[in-house]
Short mmCIF file of C-alpha atoms in Angstrom, two decimals:
data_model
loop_
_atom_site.label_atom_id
_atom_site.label_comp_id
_atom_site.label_asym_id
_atom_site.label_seq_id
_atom_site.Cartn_x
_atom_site.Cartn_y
_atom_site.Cartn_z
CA UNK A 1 0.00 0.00 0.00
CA UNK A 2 0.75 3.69 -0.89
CA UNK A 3 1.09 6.57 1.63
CA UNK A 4 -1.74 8.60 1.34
CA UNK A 5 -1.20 11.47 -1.07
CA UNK A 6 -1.05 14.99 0.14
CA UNK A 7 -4.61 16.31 -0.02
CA UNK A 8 -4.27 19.42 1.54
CA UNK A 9 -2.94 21.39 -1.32
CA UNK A 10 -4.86 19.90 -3.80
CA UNK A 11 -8.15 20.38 -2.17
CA UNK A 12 -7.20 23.92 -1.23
CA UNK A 13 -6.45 24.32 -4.83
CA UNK A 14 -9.93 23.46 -5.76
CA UNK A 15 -11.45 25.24 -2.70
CA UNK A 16 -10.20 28.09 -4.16
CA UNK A 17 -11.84 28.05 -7.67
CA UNK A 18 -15.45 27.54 -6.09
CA UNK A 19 -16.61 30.74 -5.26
CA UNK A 20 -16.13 31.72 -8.95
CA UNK A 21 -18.22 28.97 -10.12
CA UNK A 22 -20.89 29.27 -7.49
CA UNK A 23 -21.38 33.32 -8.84
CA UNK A 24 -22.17 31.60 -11.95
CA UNK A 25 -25.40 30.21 -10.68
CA UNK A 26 -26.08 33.38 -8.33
CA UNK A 27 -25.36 37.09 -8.69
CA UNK A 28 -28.38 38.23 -7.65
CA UNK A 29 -29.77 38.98 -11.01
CA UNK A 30 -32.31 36.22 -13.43
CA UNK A 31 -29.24 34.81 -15.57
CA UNK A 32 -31.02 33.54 -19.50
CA UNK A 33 -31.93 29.96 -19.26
CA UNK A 34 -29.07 29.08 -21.79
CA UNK A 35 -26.39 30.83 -19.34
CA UNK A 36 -27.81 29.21 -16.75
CA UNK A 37 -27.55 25.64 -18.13
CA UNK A 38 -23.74 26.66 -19.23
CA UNK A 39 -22.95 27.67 -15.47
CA UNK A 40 -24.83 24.51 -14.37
CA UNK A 41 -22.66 22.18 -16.68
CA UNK A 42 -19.48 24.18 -15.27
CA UNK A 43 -20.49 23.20 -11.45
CA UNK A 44 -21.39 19.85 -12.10
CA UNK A 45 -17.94 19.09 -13.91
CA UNK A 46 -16.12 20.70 -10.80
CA UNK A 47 -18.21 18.64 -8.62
CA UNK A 48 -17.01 15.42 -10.79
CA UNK A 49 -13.41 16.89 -10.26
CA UNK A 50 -13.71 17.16 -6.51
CA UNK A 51 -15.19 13.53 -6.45
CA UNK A 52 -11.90 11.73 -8.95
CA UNK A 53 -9.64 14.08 -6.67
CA UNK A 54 -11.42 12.98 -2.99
CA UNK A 55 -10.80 9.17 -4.72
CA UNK A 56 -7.13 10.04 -5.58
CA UNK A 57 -6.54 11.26 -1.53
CA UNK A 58 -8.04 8.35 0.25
CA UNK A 59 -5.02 5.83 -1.50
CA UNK A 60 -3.23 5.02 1.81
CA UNK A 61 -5.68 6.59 4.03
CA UNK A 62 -6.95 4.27 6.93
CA UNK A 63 -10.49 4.39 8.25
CA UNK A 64 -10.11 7.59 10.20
CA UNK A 65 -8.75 9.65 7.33
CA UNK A 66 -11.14 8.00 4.90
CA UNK A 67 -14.20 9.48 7.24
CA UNK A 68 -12.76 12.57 7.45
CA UNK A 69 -12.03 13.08 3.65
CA UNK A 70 -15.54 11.26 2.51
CA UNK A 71 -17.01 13.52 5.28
CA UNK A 72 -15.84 16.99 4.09
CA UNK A 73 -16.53 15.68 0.37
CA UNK A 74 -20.65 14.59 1.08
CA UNK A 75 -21.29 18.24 2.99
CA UNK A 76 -19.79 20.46 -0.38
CA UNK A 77 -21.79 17.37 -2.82
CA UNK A 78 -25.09 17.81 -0.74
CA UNK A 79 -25.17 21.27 -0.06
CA UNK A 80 -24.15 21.81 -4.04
CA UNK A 81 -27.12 19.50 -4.74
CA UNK A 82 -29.46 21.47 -2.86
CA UNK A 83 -28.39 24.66 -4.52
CA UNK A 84 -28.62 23.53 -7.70
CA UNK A 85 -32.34 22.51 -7.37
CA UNK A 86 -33.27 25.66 -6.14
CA UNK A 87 -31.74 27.33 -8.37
CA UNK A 88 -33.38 25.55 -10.68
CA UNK A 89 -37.04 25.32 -9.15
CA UNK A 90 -36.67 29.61 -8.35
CA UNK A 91 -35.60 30.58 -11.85
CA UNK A 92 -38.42 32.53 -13.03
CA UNK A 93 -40.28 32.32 -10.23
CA UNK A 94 -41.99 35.76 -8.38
CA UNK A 95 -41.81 33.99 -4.83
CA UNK A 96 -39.87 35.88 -2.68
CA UNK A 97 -39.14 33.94 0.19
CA UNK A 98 -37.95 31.29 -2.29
CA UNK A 99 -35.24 33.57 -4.00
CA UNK A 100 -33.99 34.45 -0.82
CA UNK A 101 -33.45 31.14 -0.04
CA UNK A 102 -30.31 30.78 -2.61
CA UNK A 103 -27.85 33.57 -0.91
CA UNK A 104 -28.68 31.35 2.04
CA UNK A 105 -27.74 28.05 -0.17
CA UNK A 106 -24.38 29.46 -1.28
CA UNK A 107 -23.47 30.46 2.20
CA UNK A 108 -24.23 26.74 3.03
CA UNK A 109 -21.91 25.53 0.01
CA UNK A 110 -19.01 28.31 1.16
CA UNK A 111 -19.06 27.19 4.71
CA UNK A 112 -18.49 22.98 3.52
CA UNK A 113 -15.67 24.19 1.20
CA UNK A 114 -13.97 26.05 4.18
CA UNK A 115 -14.62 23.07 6.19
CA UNK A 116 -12.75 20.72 3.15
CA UNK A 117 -9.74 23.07 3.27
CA UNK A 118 -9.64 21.91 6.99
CA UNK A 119 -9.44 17.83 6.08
CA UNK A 120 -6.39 16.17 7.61
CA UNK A 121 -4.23 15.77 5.41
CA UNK A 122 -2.79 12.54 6.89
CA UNK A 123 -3.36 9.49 9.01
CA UNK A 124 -1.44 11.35 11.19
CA UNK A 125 -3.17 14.11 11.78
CA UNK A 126 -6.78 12.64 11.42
CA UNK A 127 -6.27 10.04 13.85
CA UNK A 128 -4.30 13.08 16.45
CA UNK A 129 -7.94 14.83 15.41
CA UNK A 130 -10.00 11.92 16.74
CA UNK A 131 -7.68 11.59 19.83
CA UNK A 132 -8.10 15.62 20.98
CA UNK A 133 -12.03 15.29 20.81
CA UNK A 134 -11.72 12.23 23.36
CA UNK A 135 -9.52 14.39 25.69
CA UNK A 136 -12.10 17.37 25.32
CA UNK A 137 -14.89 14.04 26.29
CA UNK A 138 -12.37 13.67 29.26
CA UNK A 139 -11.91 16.95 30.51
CA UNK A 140 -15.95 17.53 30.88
CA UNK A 141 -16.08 13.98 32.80
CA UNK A 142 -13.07 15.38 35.24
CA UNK A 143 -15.23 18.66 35.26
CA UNK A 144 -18.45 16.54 36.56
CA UNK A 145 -16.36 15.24 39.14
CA UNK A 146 -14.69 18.06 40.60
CA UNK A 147 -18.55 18.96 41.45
CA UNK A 148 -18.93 16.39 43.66
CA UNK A 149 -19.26 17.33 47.28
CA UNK A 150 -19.75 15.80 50.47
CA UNK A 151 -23.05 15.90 52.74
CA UNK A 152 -22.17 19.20 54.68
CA UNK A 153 -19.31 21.59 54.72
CA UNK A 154 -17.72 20.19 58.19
CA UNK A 155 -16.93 16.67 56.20
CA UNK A 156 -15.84 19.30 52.92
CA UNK A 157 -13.58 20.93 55.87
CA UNK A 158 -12.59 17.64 57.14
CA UNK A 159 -11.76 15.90 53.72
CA UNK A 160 -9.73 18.85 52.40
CA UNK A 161 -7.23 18.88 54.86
CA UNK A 162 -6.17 15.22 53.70
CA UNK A 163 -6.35 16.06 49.78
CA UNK A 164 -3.22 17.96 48.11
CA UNK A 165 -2.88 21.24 47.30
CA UNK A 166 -4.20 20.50 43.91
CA UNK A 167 -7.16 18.63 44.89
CA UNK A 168 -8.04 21.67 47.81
CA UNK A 169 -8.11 24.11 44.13
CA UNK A 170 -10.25 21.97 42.64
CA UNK A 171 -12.67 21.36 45.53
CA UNK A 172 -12.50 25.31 45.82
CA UNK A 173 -13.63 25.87 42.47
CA UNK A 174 -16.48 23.34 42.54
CA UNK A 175 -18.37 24.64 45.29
CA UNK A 176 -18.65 27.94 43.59
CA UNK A 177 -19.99 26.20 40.21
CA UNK A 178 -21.85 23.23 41.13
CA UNK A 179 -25.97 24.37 42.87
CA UNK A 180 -27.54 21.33 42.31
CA UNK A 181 -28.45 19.12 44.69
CA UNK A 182 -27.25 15.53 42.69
CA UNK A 183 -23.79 14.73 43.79
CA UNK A 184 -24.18 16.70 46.51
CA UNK A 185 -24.65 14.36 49.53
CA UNK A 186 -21.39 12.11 49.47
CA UNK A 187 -20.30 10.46 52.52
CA UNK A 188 -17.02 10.97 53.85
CA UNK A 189 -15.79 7.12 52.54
CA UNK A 190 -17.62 8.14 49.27
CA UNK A 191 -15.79 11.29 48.75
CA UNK A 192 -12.49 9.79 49.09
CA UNK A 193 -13.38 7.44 46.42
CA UNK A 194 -14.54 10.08 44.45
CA UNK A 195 -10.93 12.42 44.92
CA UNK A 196 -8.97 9.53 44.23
CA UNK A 197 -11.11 8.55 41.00
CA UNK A 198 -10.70 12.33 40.17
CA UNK A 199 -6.95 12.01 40.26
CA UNK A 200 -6.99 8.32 37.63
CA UNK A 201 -8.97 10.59 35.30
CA UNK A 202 -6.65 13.48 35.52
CA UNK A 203 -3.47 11.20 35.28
CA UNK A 204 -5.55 9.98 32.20
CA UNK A 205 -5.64 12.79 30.63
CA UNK A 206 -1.86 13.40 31.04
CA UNK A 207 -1.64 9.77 29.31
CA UNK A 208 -3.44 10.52 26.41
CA UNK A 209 -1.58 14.31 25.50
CA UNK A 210 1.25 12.15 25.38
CA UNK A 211 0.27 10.08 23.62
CA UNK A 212 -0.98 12.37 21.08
CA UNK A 213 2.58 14.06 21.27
CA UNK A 214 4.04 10.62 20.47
CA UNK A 215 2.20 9.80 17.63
CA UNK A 216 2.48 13.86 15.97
CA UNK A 217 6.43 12.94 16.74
CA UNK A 218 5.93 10.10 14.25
CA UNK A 219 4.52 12.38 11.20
CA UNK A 220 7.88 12.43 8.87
CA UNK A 221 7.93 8.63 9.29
CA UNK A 222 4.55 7.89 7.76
CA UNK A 223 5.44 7.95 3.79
CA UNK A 224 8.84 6.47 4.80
CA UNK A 225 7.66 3.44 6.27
CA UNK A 226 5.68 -0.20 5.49
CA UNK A 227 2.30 2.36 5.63
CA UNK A 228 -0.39 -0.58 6.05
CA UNK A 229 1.42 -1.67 9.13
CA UNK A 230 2.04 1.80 9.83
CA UNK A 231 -1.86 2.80 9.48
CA UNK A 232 -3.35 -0.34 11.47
CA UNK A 233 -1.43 0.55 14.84
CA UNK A 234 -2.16 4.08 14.59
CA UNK A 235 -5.67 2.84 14.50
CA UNK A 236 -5.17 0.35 16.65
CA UNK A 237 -3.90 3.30 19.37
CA UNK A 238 -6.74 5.21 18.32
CA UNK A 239 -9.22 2.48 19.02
CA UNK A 240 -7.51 1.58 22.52
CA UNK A 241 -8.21 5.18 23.32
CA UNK A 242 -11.01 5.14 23.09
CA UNK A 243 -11.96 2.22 24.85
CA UNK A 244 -10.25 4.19 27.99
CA UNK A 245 -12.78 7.06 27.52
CA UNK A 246 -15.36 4.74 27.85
CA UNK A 247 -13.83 3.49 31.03
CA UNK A 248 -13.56 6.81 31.81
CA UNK A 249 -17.45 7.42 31.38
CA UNK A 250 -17.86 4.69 33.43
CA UNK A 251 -16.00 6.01 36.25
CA UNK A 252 -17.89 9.35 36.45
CA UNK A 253 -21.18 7.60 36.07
CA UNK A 254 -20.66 5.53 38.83
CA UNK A 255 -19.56 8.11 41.64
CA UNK A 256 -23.01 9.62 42.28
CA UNK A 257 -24.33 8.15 45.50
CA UNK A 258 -24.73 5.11 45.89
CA UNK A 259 -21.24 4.61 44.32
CA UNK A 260 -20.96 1.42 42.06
CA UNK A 261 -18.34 0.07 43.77
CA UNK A 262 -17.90 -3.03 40.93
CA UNK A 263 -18.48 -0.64 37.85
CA UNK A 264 -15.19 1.51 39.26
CA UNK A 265 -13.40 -1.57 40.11
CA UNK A 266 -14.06 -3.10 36.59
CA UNK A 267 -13.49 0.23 34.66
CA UNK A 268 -10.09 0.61 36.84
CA UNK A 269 -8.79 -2.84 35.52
CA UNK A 270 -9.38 -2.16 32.35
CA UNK A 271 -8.06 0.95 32.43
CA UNK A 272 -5.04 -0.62 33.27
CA UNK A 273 -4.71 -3.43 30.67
CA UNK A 274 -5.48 -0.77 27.70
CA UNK A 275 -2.84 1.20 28.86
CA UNK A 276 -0.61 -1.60 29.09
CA UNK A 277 -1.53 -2.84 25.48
CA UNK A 278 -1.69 1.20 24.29
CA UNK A 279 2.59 1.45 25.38
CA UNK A 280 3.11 -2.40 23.69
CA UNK A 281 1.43 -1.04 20.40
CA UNK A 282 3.45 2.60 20.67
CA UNK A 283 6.61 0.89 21.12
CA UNK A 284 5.73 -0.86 17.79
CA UNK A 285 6.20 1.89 15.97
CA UNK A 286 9.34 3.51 17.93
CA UNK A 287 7.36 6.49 19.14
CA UNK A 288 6.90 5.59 23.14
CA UNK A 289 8.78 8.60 24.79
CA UNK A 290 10.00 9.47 28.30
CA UNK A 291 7.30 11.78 28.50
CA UNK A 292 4.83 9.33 27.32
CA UNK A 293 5.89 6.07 29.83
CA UNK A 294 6.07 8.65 33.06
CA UNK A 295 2.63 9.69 32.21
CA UNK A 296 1.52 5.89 32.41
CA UNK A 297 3.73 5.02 35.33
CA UNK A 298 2.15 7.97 37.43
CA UNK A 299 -1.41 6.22 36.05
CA UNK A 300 -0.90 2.89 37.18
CA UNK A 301 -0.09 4.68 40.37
CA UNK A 302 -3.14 6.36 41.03
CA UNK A 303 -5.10 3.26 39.72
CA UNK A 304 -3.52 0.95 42.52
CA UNK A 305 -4.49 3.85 45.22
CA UNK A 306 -7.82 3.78 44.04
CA UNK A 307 -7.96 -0.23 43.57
CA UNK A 308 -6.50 -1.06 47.22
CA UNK A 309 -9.32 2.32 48.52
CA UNK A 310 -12.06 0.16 46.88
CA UNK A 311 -10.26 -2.94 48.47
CA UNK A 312 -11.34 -1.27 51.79
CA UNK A 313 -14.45 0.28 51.27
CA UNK A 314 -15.79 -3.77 50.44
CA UNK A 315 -14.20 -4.83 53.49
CA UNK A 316 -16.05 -2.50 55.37
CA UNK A 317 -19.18 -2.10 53.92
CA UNK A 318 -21.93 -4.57 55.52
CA UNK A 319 -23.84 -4.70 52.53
CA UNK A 320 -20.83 -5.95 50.58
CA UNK A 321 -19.87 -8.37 52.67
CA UNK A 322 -23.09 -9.78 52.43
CA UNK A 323 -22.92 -10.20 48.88
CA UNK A 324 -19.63 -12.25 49.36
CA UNK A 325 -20.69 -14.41 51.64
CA UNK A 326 -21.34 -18.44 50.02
CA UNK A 327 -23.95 -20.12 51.21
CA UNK A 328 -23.05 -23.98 51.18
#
């Protein structure tokens, strides 16, 4: 397999001839029906231009790039479509509202082409793209649970003294945001669960900017290299991260009261092996830096304080033991 060719110039290149060919079919004036079929022929053989080129950039592409490329490609196709047929169905026509309609159209088909000048150009990028959205996904989950706050202020009081300096910020900046009532009743066992869940998801979050880093490291070595091997483990990476958000979800879902105290310990675990299989799969391709295996030591770190916390909380929790117990 190929690497991908460069699409960004090429599509910019075409980007750039639209807005010509789009004042054919509007200029705010009734065109003759013979100019208008003339401007009409013009668009269409652009479109078919756009379509051979969008073919031409997906050779190499994985399935990330592909979406992204076939993506930008249906929004300036449909919107196109659209303003063809009511350019079409308003020509002659006295209605008003429907003439106004087209400026509206074309500033439909200008915003898609600026939107295909912004395709990833490579698997690189598209898959670093994908990656950035989950840690946006992340960062609102760690939001959620920096709202979280204990039953009354004197266990808030109590509790903050045995968080770090970080966590007391954090706490700080909660109370003022958060004025619902859900989340708002923790118990003082439940809280620390929920600070040292906070701290896995933050550590997280350092894990996957890293590994985002990594992988942009790798860019000059992606039309250098075997690029189907190259392609599946940067898919592969992509796919393992976001199996982690999902644990991550998981995590916040399950720290409203009463805490799921299996959900966290089965989202922590696998947590844990992705990461694991995440640094095998980045070592594959030569990209695992310092940076990258700190940020997943200090991880496993705060998973195993959070593990050996929900450890505890079974071994004192009635209701748990309970459910442990085997009746022969």
């Amino acid at each position: 397999m190929h690497p991908p060719l460069s699409n960004e110039s090429s599509l910019a290149t075409w980007t750039c001839d639209w807005p010509r060919i789009v004042g054919m079919l509007w200029t705010g004036e009734t065109p003759e029906v013979k100019a208008l079929e003339e401007n009409m022929a013009s668009y269409f053989n652009m479109l078919q231009g756009l379509l051979l080129l969008s073919h031409s950039s997906t050779v190499g592409a994985g399935p990330t790039l592909c979406s992204c490329i076939h993506a930008s490609i249906k929004q300036v196709v449909d919107s196109s479509f659209l303003l063809m047929k009511e350019s079409v169905s308003s020509y002659g026509s006295n209605n008003k509202k429907q003439k106004l309609s087209i400026p509206q159209l074309v500033g439909t088909v200008w915003e898609a082409c600026s939107a295909l000048k912004k395709t990833p150009p490579t698997n690189i990028t598209a898959i670093g793209r994908a990656m950035t959205q989950l840690a946006v996904s992340m960062k609102d989950v760690l939001r959620e649970m920096n709202e979280l706050k204990p039953a009354s202020s004197e266990v808030a009081d109590e509790f903050s003294v045995q968080d770090s300096p970080e966590g007391e910020s954090k706490s700080d900046d909660s109370d003022d945001s958060f004025g619902g009532d859900l989340g708002n009743d923790l118990s003082p066992e439940e809280m620390k669960i929920a600070h040292l869940t906070t701290d896995v998801v933050s550590e997280t979050l350092v894990v996957i900017k890293e590994l985002i880093r990594s992988i942009t490291s790798l860019l000059k070595q992606e039309s250098s290299v075997d690029n189907a091997t190259f392609v599946a483990s940067l898919e592969r990476l992509l796919k393992l991260s976001q199996e982690i958000g999902l644990q991550v979800d998981e995590l916040g879902a399950s720290l409203y009261p009463p805490q799921e105290i299996s959900a966290l310990r089965a989202a922590t675990k696998k947590i844990s092996s992705t990461i694991d299989e995440t640094q095998v799969e980045l070592e594959k391709l030569k990209g695992c830096s310092e940076d990258f295996v700190k940020a997943c030591t200090g991880l496993r770190s705060s998973l195993k304080r959070l593990e050996d916390e929900l450890d505890h909380s079974d071994a004192t929790d009635p209701m748990s033991r309970m459910e442990n117990l085997v009746i022969e």
